[in-house]
Coordinates of C-alpha atoms in Angstrom, one line a residue:
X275 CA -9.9 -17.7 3.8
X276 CA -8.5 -16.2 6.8
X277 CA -4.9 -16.6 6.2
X278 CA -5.8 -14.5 3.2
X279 CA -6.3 -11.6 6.0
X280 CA -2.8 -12.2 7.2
X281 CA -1.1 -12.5 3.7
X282 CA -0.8 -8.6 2.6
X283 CA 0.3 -4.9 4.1
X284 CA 1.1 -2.5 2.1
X285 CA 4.2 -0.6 2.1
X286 CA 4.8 3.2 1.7
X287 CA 6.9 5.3 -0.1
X288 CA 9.4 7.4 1.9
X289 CA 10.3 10.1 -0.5
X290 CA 8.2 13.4 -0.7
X291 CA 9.4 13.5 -4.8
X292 CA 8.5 10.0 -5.3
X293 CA 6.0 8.5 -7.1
X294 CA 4.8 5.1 -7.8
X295 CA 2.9 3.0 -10.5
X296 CA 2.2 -0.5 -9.2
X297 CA 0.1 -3.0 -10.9
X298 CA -1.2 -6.1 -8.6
X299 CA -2.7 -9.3 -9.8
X300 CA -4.4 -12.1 -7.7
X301 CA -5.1 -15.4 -9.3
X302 CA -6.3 -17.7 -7.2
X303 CA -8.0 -21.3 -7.4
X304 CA -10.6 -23.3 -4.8
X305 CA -12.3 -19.7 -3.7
X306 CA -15.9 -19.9 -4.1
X307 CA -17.3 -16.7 -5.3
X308 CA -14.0 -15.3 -6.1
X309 CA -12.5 -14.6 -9.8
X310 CA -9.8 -16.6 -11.3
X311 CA -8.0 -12.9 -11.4
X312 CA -8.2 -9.6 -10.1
X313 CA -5.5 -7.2 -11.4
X314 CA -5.5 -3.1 -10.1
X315 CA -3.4 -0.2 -10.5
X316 CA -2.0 1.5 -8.3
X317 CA -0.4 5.3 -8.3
X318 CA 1.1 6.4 -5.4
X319 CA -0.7 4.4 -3.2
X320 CA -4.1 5.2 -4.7
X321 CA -6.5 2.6 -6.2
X322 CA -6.7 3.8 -10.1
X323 CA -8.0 1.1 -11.3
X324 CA -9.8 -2.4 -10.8
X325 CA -10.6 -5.2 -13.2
X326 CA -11.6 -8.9 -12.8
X327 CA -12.2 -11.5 -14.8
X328 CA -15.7 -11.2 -14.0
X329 CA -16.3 -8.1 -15.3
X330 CA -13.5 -8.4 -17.8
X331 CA -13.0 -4.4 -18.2
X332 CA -11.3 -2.2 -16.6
X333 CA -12.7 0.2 -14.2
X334 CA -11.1 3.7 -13.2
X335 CA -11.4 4.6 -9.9
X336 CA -10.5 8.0 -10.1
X337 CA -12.0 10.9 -12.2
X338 CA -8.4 11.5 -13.4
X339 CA -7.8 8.1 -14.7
X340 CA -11.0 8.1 -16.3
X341 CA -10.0 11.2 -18.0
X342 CA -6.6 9.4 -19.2
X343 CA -8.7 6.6 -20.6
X344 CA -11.3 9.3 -22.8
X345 CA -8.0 11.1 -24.0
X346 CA -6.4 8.4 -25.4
X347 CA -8.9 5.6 -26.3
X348 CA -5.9 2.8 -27.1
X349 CA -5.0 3.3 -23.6
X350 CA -7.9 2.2 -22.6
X351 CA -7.9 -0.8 -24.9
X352 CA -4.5 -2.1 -24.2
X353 CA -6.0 -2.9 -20.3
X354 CA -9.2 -4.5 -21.6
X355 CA -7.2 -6.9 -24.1
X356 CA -5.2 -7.6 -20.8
X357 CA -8.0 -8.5 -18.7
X358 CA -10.0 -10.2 -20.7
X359 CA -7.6 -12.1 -22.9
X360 CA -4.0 -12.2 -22.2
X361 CA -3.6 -12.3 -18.5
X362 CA -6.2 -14.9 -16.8
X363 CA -4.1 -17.1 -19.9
X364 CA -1.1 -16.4 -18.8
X365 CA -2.1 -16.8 -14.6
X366 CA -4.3 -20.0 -15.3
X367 CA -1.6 -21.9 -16.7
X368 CA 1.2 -20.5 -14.4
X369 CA -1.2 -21.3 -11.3
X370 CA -1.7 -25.1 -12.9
X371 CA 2.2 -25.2 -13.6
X372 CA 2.7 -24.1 -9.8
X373 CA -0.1 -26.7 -8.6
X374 CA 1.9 -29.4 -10.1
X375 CA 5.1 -28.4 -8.8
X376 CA 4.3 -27.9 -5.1
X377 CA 2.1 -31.2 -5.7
X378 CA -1.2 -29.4 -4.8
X379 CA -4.2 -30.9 -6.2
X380 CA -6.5 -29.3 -4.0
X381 CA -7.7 -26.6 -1.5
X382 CA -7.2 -22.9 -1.9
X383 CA -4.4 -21.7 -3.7
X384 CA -3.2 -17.7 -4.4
X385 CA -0.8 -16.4 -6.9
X386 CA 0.3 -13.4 -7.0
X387 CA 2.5 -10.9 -9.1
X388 CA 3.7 -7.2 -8.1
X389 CA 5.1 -4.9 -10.8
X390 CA 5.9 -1.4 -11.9
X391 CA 8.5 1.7 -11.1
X392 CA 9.1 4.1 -8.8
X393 CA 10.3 8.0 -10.3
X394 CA 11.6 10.5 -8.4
X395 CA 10.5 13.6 -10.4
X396 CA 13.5 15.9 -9.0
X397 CA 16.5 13.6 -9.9
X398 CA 14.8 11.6 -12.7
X399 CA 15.8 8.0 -11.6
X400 CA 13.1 5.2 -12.1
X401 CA 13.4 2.1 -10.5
X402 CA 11.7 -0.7 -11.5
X403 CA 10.7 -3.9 -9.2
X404 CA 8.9 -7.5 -10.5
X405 CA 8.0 -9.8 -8.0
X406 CA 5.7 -13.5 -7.7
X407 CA 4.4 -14.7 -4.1
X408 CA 2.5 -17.9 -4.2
X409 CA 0.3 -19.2 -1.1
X410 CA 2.0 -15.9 0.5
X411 CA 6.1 -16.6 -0.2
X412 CA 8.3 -14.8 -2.7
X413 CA 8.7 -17.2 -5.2
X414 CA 10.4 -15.6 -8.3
X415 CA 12.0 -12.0 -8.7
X416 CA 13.7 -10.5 -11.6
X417 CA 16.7 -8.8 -11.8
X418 CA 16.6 -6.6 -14.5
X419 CA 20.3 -5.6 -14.4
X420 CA 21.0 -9.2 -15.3
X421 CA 17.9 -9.7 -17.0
X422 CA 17.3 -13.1 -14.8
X423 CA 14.7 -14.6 -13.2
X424 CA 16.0 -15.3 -9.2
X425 CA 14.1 -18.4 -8.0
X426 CA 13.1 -18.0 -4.2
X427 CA 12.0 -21.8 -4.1
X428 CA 13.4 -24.9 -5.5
X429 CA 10.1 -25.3 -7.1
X430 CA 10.7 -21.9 -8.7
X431 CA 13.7 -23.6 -11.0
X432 CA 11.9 -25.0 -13.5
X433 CA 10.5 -22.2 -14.1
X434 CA 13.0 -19.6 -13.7
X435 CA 15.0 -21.8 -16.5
X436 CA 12.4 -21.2 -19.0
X437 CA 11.8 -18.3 -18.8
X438 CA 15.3 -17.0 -18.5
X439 CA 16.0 -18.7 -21.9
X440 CA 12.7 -16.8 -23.9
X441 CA 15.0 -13.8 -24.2
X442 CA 12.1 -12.1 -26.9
X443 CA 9.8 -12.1 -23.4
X444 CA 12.6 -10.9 -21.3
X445 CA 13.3 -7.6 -23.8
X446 CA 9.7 -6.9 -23.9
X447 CA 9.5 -7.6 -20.5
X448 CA 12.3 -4.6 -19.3
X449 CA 11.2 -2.5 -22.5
X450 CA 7.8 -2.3 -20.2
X451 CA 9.8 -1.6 -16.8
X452 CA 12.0 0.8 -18.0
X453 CA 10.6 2.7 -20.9
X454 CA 6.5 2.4 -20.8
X455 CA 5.5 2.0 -17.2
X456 CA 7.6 5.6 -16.2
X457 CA 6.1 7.2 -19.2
X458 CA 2.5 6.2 -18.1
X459 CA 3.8 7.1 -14.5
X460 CA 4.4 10.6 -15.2
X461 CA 0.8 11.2 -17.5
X462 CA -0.8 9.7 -14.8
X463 CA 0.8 12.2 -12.2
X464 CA -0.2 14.9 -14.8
X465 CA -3.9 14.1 -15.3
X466 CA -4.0 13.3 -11.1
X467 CA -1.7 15.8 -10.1
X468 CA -4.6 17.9 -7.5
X469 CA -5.3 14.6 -5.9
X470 CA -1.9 13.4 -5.9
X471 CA 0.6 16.5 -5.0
X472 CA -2.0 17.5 -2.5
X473 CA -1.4 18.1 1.5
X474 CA -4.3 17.6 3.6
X475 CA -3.4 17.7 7.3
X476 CA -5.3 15.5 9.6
X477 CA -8.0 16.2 13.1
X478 CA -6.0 15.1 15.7
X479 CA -7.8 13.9 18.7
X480 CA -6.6 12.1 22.2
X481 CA -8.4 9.1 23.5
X482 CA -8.7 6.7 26.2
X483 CA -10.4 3.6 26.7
X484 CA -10.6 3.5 30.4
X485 CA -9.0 6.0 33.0
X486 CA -6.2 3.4 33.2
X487 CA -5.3 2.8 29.5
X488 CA -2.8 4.4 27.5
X489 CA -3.7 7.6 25.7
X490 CA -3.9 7.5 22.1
X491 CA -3.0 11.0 20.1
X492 CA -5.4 10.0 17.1
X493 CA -4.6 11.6 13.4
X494 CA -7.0 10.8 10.8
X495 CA -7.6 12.3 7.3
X496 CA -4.4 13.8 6.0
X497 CA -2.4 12.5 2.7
X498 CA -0.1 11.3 1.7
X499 CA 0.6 8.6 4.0
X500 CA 4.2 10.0 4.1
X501 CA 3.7 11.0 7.8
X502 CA 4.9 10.3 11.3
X503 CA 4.1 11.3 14.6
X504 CA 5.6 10.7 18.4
X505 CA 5.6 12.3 21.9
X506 CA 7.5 14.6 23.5
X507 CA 8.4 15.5 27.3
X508 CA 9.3 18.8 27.7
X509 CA 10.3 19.4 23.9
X510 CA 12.2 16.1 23.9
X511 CA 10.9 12.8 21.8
X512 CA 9.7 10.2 24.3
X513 CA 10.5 6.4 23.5
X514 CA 9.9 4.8 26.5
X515 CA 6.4 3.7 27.3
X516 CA 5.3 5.2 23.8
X517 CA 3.8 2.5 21.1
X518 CA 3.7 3.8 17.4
X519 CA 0.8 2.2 15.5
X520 CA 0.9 1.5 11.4
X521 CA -0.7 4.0 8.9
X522 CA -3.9 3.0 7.9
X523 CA -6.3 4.0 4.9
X524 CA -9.2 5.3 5.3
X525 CA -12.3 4.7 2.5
X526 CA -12.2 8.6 1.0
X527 CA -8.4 8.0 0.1
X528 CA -7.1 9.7 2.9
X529 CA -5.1 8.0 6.4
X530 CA -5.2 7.5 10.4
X531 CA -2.7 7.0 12.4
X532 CA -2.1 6.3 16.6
X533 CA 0.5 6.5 18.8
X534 CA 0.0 5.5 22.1
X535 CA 1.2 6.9 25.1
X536 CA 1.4 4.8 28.8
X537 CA 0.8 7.9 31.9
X538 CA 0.6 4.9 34.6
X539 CA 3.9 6.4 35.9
X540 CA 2.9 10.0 35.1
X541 CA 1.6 12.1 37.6
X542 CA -1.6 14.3 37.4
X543 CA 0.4 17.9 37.7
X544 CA 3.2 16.2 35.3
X545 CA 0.6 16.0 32.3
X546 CA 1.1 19.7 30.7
X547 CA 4.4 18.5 30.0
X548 CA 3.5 15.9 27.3
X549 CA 2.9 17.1 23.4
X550 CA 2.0 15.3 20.4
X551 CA 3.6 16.1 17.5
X552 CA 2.1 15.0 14.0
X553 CA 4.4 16.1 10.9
X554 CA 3.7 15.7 7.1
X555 CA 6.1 15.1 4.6
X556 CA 6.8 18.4 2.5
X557 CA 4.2 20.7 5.1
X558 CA 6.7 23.2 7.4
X559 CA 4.7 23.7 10.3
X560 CA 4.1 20.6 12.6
X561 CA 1.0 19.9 14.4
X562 CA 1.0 20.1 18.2
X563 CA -1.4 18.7 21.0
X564 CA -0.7 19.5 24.7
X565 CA -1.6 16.6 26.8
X566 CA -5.0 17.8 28.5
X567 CA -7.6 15.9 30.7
X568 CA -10.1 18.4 29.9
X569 CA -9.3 16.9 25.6
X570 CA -9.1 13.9 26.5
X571 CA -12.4 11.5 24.2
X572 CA -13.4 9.3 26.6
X573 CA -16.2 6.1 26.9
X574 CA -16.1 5.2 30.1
X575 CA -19.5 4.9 32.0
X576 CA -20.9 6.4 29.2
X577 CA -21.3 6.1 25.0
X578 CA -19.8 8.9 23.3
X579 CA -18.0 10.2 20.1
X580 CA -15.1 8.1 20.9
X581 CA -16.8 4.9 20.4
X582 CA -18.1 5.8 17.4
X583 CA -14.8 7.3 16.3
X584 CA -13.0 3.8 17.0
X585 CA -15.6 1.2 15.3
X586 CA -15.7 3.7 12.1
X587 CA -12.0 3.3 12.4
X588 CA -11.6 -0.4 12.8
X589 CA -14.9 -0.8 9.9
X590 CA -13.0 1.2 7.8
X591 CA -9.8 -0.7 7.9
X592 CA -11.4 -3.8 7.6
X593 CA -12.8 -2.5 4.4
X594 CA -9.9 -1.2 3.4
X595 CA -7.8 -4.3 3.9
X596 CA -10.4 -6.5 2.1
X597 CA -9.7 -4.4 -0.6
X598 CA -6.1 -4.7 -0.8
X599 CA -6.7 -8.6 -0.4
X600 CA -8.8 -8.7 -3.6
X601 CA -6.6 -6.4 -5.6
X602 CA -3.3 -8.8 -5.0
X603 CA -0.7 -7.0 -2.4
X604 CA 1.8 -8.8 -2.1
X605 CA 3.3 -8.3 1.2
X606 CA 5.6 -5.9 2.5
X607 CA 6.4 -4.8 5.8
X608 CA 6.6 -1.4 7.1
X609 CA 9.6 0.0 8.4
X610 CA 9.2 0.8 11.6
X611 CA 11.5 3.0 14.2
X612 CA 11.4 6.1 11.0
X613 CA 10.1 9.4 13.7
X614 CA 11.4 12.8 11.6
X615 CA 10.8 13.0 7.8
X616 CA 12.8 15.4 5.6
X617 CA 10.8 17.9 4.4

């Protein structure tokens, strides 16, 4: 179960006028305790909804989407014929097919599919995106410009072949990507649109370990996660001896985020002249901490807030990334090197 861990991260979406639906689906098979398929869905990077072949109904996570599902009842219904009928079919004999092919007739085994759109609500263009992973590698993709299936494994060609010949599947299949997933997209926006337009800035703290680690300029609790933040020496972004850490989720639906800076080669009187700068996507003003001693959260020789602070931070991400595990990401890797966002 531990590769499982390593499997997944979740990517984010650059664009302040972007939005994304995304629905994830985990099969998997030889994990005790586990269901045979969890499926969520996903709006711009916010759990919406969870269902399992367990429970075999689907959940809302959000008082918006539960307010979609009691407005329009055959919503609701098309996601509970899904998850209790037509997708664990569909997965359970895909998984078996895949079994065969790779030869696997035991151990633990995870399948996995990634679909949906992305719309930019100022220029109107969806894309759309299907992927498979199996035991963690792509394994099928389609193209719907050429409305093919792109095999990422040899194994994948049997199955690319049918499929790319059930042409009735395929035009359902785009109808979906291009036509009904953006129109959902956008009432979901609608019904969500105070949780999901919203700018929260973040508490920005500095902390240190000991008095010769790093200091780390600490952001936690703004959304969205379309955020960065850096150092600066004397006005000017510092690169060297600076280490940007990933965005992370926290469990209320907001994000943290560190960037580290090394002072081993900083003098005492040279400290003044350090800033951290935290700026959110779409917000004008940035926000700015002076490097201070006096500021600085520290645990040495003692147990303080910064403890704390740190294990909440490291349960909470655990939490969170058992989360993501269970509701299928499949992986993609953030982009990193991005420092100034346009606003």
């Amino acid at each position: 179960m531990k590769t499982l861990f390593l499997l997944f991260l979740f990517c984010h979406v650059s664009s302040p006028v972007k939005h994304t639906l995304k629905f994830f689906f985990t099969a998997s098979s030889g994990v005790p305790n586990f269901p045979e398929l969890v499926a969520t869905i996903v709006v711009d990077e916010i759990l919406a909804g969870y269902c399992d072949t367990n429970t075999k109904t689907i959940k809302p996570k959000q008082d918006w989407m539960k307010k979609v599902f009691e407005d329009d009842p055959q919503h609701l219904e098309h996601y509970n014929r899904h998850c209790s009928e037509n997708d664990p079919v569909f997965f359970k004999t895909l998984m078996d097919s895949l079994k065969q092919s790779f030869n696997h007739s035991g151990g633990i085994h995870i399948l996995q599919r990634m679909n949906g759109c992305e719309w930019d609500d100022e220029t109107g263009e969806v894309n759309v995106f299907v992927q498979y992973g199996y035991d963690g590698d792509f394994f099928l993709v389609f193209d719907v410009k050429t409305e093919t299936w792109i095999a990422s494994k040899p194994q994948a060609i049997t199955t690319k072949q049918i499929w790319d010949k059930d042409k009735d599947r395929i035009t359902d299949f785009k109808k979906y990507l291009t036509q009904i997933f953006p129109g959902w997209l956008k009432k979901y926006v609608a019904y969500g649109n105070s949780t999901l337009l919203r700018k929260d800035l973040p508490s920005v703290s500095l902390l240190q370990k000991t008095p010769s680690s790093p200091v780390s300029c600490h952001a936690t609790g703004f959304y969205p996660d379309r955020a960065t933040m850096f150092w600066r020496k004397d006005g000017e972004e510092r690169h060297e001896d600076v280490d940007h850490g990933d965005i992370l989720p926290n469990d209320d639906g907001s994000f943290q985020m560190s960037v580290d800076l090394n002072l081993s080669s900083v003098t005492p009187e040279d400290w003044r002249r350090y800033d951290c700068v935290f700026q959110l996507s779409g917000v004008k003003d940035d926000l700015i901490t002076t490097l201070d001693k006096a500021k600085i959260r520290t645990n040495w020789g003692k147990t303080n807030d910064m403890t704390f602070a740190i294990t909440a931070a490291v349960v909470v991400f655990v939490l969170a990334l058992i989360l993501f595990i269970a509701s299928g990401f499949i992986a993609y890797k953030k982009k990193k090197g991005e420092r100034k966002i346009k606003d």
